[in-house]
PDB file of C-alpha atoms and ligand atoms in Angstrom:
ATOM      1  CA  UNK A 132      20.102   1.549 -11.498  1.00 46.00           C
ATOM      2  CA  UNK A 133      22.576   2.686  -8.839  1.00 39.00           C
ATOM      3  CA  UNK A 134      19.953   4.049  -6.829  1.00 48.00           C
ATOM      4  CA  UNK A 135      17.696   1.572  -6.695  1.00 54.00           C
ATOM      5  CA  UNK A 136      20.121  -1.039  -4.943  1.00 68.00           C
ATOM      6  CA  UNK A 137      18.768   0.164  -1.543  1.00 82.00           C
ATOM      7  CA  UNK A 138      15.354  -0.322  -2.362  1.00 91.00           C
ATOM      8  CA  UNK A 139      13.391  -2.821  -0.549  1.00 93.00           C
ATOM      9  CA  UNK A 140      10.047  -4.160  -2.855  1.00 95.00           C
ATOM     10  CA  UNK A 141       7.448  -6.141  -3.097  1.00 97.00           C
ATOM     11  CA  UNK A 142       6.184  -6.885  -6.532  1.00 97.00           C
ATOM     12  CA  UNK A 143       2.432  -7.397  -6.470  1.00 97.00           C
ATOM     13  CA  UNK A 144      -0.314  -9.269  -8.992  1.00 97.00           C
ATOM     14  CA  UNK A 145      -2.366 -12.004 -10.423  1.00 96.00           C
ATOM     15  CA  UNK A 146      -0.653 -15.219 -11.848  1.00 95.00           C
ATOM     16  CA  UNK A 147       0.821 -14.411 -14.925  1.00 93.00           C
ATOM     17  CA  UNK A 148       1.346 -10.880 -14.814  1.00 96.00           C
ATOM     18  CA  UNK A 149       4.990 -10.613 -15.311  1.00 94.00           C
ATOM     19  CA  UNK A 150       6.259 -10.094 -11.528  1.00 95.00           C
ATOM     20  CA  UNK A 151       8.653 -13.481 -11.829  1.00 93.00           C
ATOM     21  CA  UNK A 152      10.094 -11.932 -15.137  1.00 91.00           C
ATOM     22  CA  UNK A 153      10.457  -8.684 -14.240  1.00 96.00           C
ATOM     23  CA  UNK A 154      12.206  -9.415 -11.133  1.00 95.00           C
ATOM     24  CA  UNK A 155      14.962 -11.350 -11.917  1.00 93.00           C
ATOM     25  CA  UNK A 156      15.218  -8.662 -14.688  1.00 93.00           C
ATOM     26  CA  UNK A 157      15.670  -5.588 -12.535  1.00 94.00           C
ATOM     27  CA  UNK A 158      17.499  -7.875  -9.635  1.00 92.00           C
ATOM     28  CA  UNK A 159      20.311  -8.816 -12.383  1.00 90.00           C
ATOM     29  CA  UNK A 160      20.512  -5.295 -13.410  1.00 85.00           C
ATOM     30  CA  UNK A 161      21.023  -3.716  -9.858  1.00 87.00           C
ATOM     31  CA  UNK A 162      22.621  -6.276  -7.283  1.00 86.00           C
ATOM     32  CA  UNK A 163      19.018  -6.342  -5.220  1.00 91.00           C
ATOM     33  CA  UNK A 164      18.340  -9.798  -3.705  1.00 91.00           C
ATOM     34  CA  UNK A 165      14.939 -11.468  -5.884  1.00 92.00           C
ATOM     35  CA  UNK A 166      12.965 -13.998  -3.586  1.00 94.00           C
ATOM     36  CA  UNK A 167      10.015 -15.562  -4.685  1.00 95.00           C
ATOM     37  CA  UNK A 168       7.997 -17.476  -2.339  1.00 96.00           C
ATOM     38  CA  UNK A 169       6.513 -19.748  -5.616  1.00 95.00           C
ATOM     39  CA  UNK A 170      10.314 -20.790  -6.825  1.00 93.00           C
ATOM     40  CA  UNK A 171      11.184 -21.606  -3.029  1.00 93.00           C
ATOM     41  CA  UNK A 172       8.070 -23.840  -2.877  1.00 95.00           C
ATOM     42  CA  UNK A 173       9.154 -25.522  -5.878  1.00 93.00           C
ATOM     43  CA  UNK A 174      12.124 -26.116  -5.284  1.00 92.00           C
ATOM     44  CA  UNK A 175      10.941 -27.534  -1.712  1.00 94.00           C
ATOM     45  CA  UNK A 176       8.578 -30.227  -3.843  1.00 94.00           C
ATOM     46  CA  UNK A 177      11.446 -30.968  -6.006  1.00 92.00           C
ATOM     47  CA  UNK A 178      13.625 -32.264  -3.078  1.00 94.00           C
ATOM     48  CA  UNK A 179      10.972 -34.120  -1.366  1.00 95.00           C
ATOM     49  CA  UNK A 180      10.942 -32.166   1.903  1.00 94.00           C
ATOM     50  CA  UNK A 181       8.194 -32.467   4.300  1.00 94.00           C
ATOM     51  CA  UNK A 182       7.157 -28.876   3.617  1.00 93.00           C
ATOM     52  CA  UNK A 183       7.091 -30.094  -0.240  1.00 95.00           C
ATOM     53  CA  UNK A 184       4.828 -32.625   0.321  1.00 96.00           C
ATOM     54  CA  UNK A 185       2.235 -30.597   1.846  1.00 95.00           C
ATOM     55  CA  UNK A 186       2.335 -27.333  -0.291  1.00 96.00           C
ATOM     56  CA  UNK A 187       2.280 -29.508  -3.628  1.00 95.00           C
ATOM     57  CA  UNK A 188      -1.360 -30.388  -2.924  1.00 94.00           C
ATOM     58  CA  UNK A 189      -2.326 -26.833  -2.963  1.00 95.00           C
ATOM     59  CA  UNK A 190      -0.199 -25.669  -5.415  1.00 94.00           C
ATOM     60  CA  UNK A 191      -1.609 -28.109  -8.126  1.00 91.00           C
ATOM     61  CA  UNK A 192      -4.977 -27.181  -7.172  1.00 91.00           C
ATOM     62  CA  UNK A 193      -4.321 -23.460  -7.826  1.00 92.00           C
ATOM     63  CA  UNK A 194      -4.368 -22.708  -4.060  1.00 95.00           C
ATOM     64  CA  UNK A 195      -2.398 -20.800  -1.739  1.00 97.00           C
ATOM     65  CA  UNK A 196      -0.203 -22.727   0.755  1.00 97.00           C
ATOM     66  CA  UNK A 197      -1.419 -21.707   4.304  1.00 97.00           C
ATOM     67  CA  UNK A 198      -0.267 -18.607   5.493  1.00 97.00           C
ATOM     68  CA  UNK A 199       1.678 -20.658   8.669  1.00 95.00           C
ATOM     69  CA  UNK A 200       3.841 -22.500   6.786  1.00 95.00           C
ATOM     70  CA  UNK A 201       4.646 -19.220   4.214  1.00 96.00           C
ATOM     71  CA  UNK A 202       5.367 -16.242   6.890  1.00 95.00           C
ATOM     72  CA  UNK A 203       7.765 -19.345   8.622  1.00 92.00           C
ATOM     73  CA  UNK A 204       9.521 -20.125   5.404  1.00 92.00           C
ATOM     74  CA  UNK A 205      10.235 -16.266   4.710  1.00 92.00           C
ATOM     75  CA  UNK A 206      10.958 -15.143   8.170  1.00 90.00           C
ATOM     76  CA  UNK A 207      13.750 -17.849   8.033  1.00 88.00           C
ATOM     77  CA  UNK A 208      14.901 -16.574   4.587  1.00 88.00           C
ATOM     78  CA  UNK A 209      14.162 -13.095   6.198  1.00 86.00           C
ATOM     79  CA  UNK A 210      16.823 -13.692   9.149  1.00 82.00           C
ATOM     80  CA  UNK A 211      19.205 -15.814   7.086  1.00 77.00           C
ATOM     81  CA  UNK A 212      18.274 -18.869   9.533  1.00 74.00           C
ATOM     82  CA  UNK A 213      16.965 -20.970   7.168  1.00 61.00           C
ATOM     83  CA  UNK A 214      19.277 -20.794   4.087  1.00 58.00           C
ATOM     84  CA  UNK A 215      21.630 -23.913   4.385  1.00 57.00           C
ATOM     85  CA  UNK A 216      23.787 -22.565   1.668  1.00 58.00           C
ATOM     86  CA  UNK A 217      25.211 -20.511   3.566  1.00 51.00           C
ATOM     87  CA  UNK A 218      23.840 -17.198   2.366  1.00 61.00           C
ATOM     88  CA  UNK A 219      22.500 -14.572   4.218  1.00 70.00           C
ATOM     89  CA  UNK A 220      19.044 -13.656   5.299  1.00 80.00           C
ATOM     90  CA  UNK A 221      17.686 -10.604   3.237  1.00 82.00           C
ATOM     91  CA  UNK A 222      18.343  -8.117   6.649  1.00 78.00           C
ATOM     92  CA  UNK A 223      22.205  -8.740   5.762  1.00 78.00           C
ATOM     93  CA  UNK A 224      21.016  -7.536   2.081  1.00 81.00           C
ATOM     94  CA  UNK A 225      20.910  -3.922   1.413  1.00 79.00           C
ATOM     95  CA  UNK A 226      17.717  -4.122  -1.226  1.00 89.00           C
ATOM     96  CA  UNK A 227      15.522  -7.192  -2.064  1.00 92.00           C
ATOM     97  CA  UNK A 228      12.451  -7.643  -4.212  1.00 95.00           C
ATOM     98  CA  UNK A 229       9.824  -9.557  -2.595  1.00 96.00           C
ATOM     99  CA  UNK A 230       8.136 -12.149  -5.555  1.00 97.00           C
ATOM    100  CA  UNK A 231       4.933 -13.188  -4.614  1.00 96.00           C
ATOM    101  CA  UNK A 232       4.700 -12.516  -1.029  1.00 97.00           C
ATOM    102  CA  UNK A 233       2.795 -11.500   0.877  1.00 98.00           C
ATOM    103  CA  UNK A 234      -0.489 -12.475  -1.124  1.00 98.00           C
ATOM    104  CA  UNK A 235      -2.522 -12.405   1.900  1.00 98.00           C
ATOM    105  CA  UNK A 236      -3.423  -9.574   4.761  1.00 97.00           C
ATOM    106  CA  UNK A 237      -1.955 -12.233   7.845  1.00 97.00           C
ATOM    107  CA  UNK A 238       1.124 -12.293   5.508  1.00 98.00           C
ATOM    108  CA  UNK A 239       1.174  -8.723   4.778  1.00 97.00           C
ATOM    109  CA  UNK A 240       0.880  -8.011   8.942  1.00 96.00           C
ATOM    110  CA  UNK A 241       3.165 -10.240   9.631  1.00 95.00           C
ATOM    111  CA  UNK A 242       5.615  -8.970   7.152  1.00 94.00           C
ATOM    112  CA  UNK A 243       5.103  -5.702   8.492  1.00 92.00           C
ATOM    113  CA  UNK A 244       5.895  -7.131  12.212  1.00 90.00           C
ATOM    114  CA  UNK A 245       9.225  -8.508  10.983  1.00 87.00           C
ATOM    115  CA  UNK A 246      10.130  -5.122   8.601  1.00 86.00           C
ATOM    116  CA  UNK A 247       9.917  -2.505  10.922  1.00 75.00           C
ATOM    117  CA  UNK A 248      11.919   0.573  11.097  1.00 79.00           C
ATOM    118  CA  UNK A 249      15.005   1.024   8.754  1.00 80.00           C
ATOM    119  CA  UNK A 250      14.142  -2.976   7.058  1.00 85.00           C
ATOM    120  CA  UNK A 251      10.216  -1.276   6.313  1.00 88.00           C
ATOM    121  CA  UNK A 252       9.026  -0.885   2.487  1.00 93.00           C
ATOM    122  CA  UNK A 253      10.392   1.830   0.227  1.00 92.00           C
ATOM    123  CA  UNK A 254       8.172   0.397  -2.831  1.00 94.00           C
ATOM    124  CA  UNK A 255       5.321  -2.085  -3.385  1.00 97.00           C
ATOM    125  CA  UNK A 256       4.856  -2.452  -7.500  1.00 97.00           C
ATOM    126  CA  UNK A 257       1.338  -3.746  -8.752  1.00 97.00           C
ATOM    127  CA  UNK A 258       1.350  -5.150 -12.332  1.00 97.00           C
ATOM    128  CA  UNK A 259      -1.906  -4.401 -13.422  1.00 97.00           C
ATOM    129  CA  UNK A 260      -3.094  -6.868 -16.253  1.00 96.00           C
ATOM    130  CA  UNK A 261      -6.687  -7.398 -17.752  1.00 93.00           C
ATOM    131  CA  UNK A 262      -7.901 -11.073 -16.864  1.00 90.00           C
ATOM    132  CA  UNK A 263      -8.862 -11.654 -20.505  1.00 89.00           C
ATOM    133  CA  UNK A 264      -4.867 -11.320 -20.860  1.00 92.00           C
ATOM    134  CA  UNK A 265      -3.560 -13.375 -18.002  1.00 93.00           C
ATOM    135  CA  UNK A 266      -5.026 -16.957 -19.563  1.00 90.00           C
ATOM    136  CA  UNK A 267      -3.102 -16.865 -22.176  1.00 90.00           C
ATOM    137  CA  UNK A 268      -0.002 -16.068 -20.915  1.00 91.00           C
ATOM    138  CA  UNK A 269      -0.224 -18.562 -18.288  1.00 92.00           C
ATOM    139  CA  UNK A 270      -1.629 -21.127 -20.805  1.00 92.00           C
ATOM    140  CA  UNK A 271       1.586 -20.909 -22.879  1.00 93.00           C
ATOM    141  CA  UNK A 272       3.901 -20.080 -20.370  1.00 93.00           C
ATOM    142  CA  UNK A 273       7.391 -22.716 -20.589  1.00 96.00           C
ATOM    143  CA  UNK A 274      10.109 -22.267 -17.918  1.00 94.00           C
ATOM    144  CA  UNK A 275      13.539 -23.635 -18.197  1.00 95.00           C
ATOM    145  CA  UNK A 276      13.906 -27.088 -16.077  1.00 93.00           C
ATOM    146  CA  UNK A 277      18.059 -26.195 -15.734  1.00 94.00           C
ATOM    147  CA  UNK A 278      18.326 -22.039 -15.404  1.00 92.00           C
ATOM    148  CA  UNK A 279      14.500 -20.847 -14.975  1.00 89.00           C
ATOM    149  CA  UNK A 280      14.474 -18.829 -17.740  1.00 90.00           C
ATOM    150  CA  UNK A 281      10.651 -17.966 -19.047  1.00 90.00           C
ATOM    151  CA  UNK A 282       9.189 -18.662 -22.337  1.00 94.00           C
ATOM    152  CA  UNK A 283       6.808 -18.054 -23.884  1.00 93.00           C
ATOM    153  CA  UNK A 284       5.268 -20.266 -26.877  1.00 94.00           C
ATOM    154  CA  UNK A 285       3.533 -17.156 -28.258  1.00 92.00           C
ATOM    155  CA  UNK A 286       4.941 -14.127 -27.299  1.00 89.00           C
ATOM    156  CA  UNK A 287       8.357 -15.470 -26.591  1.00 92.00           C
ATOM    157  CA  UNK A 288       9.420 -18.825 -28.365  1.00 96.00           C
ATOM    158  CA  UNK A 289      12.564 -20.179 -28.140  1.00 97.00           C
ATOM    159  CA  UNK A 290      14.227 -21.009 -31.809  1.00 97.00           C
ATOM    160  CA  UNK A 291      13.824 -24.782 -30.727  1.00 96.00           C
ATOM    161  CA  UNK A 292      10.638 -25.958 -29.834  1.00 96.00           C
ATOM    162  CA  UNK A 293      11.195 -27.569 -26.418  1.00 96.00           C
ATOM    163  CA  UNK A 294      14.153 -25.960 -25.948  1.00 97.00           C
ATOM    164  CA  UNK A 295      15.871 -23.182 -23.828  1.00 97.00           C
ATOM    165  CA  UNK A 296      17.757 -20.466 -26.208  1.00 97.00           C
ATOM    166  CA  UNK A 297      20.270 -19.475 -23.325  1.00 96.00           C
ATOM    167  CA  UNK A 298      21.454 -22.728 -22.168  1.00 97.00           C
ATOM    168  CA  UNK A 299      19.759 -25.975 -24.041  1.00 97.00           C
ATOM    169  CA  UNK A 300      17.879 -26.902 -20.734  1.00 97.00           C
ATOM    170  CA  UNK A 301      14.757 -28.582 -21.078  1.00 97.00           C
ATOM    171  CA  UNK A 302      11.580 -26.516 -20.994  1.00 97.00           C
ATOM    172  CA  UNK A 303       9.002 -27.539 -18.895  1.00 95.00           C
ATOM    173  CA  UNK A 304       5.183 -26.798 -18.176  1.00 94.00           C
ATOM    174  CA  UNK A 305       4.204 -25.568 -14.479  1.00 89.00           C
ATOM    175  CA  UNK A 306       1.623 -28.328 -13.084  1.00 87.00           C
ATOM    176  CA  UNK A 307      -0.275 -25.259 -12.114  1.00 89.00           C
ATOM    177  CA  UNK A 308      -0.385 -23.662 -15.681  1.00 90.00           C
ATOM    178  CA  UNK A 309      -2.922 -25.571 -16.663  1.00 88.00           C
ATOM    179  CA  UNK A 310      -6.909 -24.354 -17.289  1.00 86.00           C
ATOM    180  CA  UNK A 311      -8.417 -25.891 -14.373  1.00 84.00           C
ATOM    181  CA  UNK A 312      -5.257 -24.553 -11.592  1.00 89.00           C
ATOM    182  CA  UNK A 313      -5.462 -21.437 -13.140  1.00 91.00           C
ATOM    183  CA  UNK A 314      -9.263 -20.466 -12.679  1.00 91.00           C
ATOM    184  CA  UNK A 315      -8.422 -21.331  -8.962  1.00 93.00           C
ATOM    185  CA  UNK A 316      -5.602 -19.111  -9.454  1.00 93.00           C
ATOM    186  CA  UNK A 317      -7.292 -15.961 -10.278  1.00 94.00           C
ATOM    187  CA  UNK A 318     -10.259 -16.272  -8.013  1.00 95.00           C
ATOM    188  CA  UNK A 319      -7.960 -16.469  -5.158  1.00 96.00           C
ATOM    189  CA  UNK A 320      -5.783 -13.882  -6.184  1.00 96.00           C
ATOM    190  CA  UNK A 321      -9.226 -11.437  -6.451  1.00 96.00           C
ATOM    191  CA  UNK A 322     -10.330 -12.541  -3.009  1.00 97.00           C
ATOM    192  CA  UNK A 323      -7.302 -12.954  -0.943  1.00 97.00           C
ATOM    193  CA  UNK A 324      -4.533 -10.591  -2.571  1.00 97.00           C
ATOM    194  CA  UNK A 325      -6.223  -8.093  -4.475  1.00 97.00           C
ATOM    195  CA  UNK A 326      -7.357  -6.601  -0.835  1.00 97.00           C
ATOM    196  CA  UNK A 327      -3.037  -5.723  -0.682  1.00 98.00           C
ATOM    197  CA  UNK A 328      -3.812  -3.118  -2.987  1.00 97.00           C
ATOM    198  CA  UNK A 329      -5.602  -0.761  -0.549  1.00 97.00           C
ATOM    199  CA  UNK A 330      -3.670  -2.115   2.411  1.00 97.00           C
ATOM    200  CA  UNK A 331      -0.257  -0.756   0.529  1.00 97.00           C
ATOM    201  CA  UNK A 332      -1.676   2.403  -0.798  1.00 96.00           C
ATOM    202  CA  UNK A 333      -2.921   3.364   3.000  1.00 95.00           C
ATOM    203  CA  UNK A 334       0.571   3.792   3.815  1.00 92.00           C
ATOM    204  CA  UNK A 335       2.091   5.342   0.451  1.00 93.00           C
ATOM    205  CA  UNK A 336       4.211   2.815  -0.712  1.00 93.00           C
ATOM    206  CA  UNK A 337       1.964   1.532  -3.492  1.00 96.00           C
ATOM    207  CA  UNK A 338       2.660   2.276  -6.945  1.00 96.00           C
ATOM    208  CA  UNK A 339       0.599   0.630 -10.482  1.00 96.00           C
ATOM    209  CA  UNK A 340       2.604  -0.127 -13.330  1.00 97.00           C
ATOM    210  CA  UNK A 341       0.407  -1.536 -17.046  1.00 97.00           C
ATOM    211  CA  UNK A 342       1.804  -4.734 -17.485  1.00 97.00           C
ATOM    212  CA  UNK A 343      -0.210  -5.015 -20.267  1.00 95.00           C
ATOM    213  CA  UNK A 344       2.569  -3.799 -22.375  1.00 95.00           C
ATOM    214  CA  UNK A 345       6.058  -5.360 -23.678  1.00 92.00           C
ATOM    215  CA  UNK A 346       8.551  -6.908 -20.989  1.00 92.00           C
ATOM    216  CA  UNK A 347      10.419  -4.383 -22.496  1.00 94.00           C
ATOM    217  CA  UNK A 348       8.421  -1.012 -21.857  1.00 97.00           C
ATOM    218  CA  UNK A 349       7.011  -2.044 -18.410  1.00 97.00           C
ATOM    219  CA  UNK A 350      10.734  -2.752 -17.615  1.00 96.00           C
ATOM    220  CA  UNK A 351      11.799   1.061 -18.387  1.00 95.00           C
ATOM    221  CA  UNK A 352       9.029   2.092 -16.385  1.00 95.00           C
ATOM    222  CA  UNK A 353       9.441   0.164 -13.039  1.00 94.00           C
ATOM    223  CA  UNK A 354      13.487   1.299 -13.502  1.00 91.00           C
ATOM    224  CA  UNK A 355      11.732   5.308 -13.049  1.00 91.00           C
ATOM    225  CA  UNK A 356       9.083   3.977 -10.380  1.00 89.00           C
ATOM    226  CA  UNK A 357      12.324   2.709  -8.148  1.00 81.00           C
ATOM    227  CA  UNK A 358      14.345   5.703  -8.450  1.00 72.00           C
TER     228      UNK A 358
HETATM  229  P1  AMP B 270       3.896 -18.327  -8.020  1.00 59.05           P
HETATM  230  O1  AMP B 270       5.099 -18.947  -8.641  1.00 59.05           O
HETATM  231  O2  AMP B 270       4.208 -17.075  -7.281  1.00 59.05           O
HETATM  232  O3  AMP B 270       2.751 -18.168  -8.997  1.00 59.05           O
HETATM  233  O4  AMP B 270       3.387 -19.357  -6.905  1.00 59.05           O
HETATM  234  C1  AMP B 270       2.974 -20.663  -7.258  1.00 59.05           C
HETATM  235  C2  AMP B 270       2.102 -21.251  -6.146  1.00 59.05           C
HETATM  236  O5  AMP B 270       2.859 -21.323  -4.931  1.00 59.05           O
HETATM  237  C3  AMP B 270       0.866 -20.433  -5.777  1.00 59.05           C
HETATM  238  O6  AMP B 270      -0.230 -20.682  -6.625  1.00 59.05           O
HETATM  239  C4  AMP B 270       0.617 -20.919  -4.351  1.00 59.05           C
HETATM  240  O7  AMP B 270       0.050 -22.216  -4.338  1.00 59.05           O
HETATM  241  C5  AMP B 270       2.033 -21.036  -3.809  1.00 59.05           C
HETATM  242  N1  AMP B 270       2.486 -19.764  -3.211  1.00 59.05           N
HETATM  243  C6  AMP B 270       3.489 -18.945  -3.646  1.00 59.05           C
HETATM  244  N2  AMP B 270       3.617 -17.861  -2.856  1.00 59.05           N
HETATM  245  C7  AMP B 270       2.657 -17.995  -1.898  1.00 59.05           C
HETATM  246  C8  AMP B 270       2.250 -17.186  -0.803  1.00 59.05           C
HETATM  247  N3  AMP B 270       2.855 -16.016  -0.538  1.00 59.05           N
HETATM  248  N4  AMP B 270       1.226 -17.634  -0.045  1.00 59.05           N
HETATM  249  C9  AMP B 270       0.617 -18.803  -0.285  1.00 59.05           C
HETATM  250  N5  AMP B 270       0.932 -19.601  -1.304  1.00 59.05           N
HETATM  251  C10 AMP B 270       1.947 -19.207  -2.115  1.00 59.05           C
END
């Protein structure tokens, strides 16, 4: 996927429709830089931090955390301010994937404000998925408490219940993952981030993959879409 490194994405759709997966897929196979706003937040309630506290309440609820507090958090990680680590901020980066943001228009804009000229777009990706389909996957969705691998306890079950197949961590249920969060979940993501769709295809960087296919297949086919 040589020429693909350069590409700068955002991976767009509804709970459940593959984005996470798929991202960490194609960033593995091609050395771009996968950010997703929902692990960050996560991983901001798991250590306690002030920003934690306050997005966990909307997070368990199956809303979105106010656009504020999200375009801050990714600016920072946008301009390498933020990342105590000491890694860089995705302008350092030569391609990223964008997983989960932005999922409003405010966030959109104010990507757009902090993107401009050679940092803009190359590709937005929508995973298009049937509702009836997204329940389910969400319902039995497991995700690895020690690497963050996903599992599925259907369509992908690890050989031990409980258990992650690539390195024995502990799989765990997201506190939004379950039926009343995810309801939320999907009306937001009709009223607030489905209205991307025509904002991205205005300016010709939107392209719709079926994710209502194998991991496998809709991988090959986002591999041809970032060409
Ligand atoms: P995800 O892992 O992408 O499904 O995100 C999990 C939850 O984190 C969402 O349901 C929201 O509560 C919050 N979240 C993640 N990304 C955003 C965003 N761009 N804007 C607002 N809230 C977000």
């Amino acid at each position: 996927m040589a020429s693909s490194s350069q590409a700068r994405c955002v991976f767009l759709g509804a709970p459940g429709a593959g984005k996470g997966t798929q991202a960490k897929r194609v960033a593995e196979g091609s050395g771009l830089t996968h950010l997703s706003t929902g692990d960050l937040l996560r991983e901001e309630v798991k250590s306690g931090s002030e920003l934690g506290v306050e997005a966990k309440g909307y997070m368990d609820a199956g809303k979105l955390v106010p656009d504020q507090l999200i375009i801050d958090m990714v600016k920072a990680r946008i301009t390498g301010e933020a990342t105590a680590n000491g890694e860089s901020g995705l302008l350092a980066s030569s391609g990223w994937i964008l997983d989960g943001f932005p999922r409003t228009l405010p966030q959109a804009e104010a990507l757009d404000t902090n993107l401009s000229g050679d940092n803009a777009l190359t590709h937005v990706i929508s995973f298009a998925v049937p509702e009836v389909a997204l329940m389910g996957r969400l319902t039995g969705r497991r995700t690895c408490s020690k690497c963050g691998a996903i599992w599925h306890i259907e369509h992908k079950p690890t050989s031990k219940e409980g258990v992650c197949d690539q390195c024995g961590g502990e799989l765990t249920q997201r506190s939004d993952d379950r039926e009343e969060a995810i309801g939320k979940r999907l009306e937001v993501y009709r009223s607030q981030t489905a209205p991307l769709l025509a904002y991205y295809s205005d300016r010709g960087v939107l392209k719709e993959v079926d994710a209502n296919r194998s991991p496998d297949v809709v991988f090959q086919e986002l591999l041809t879409h970032m060409q």
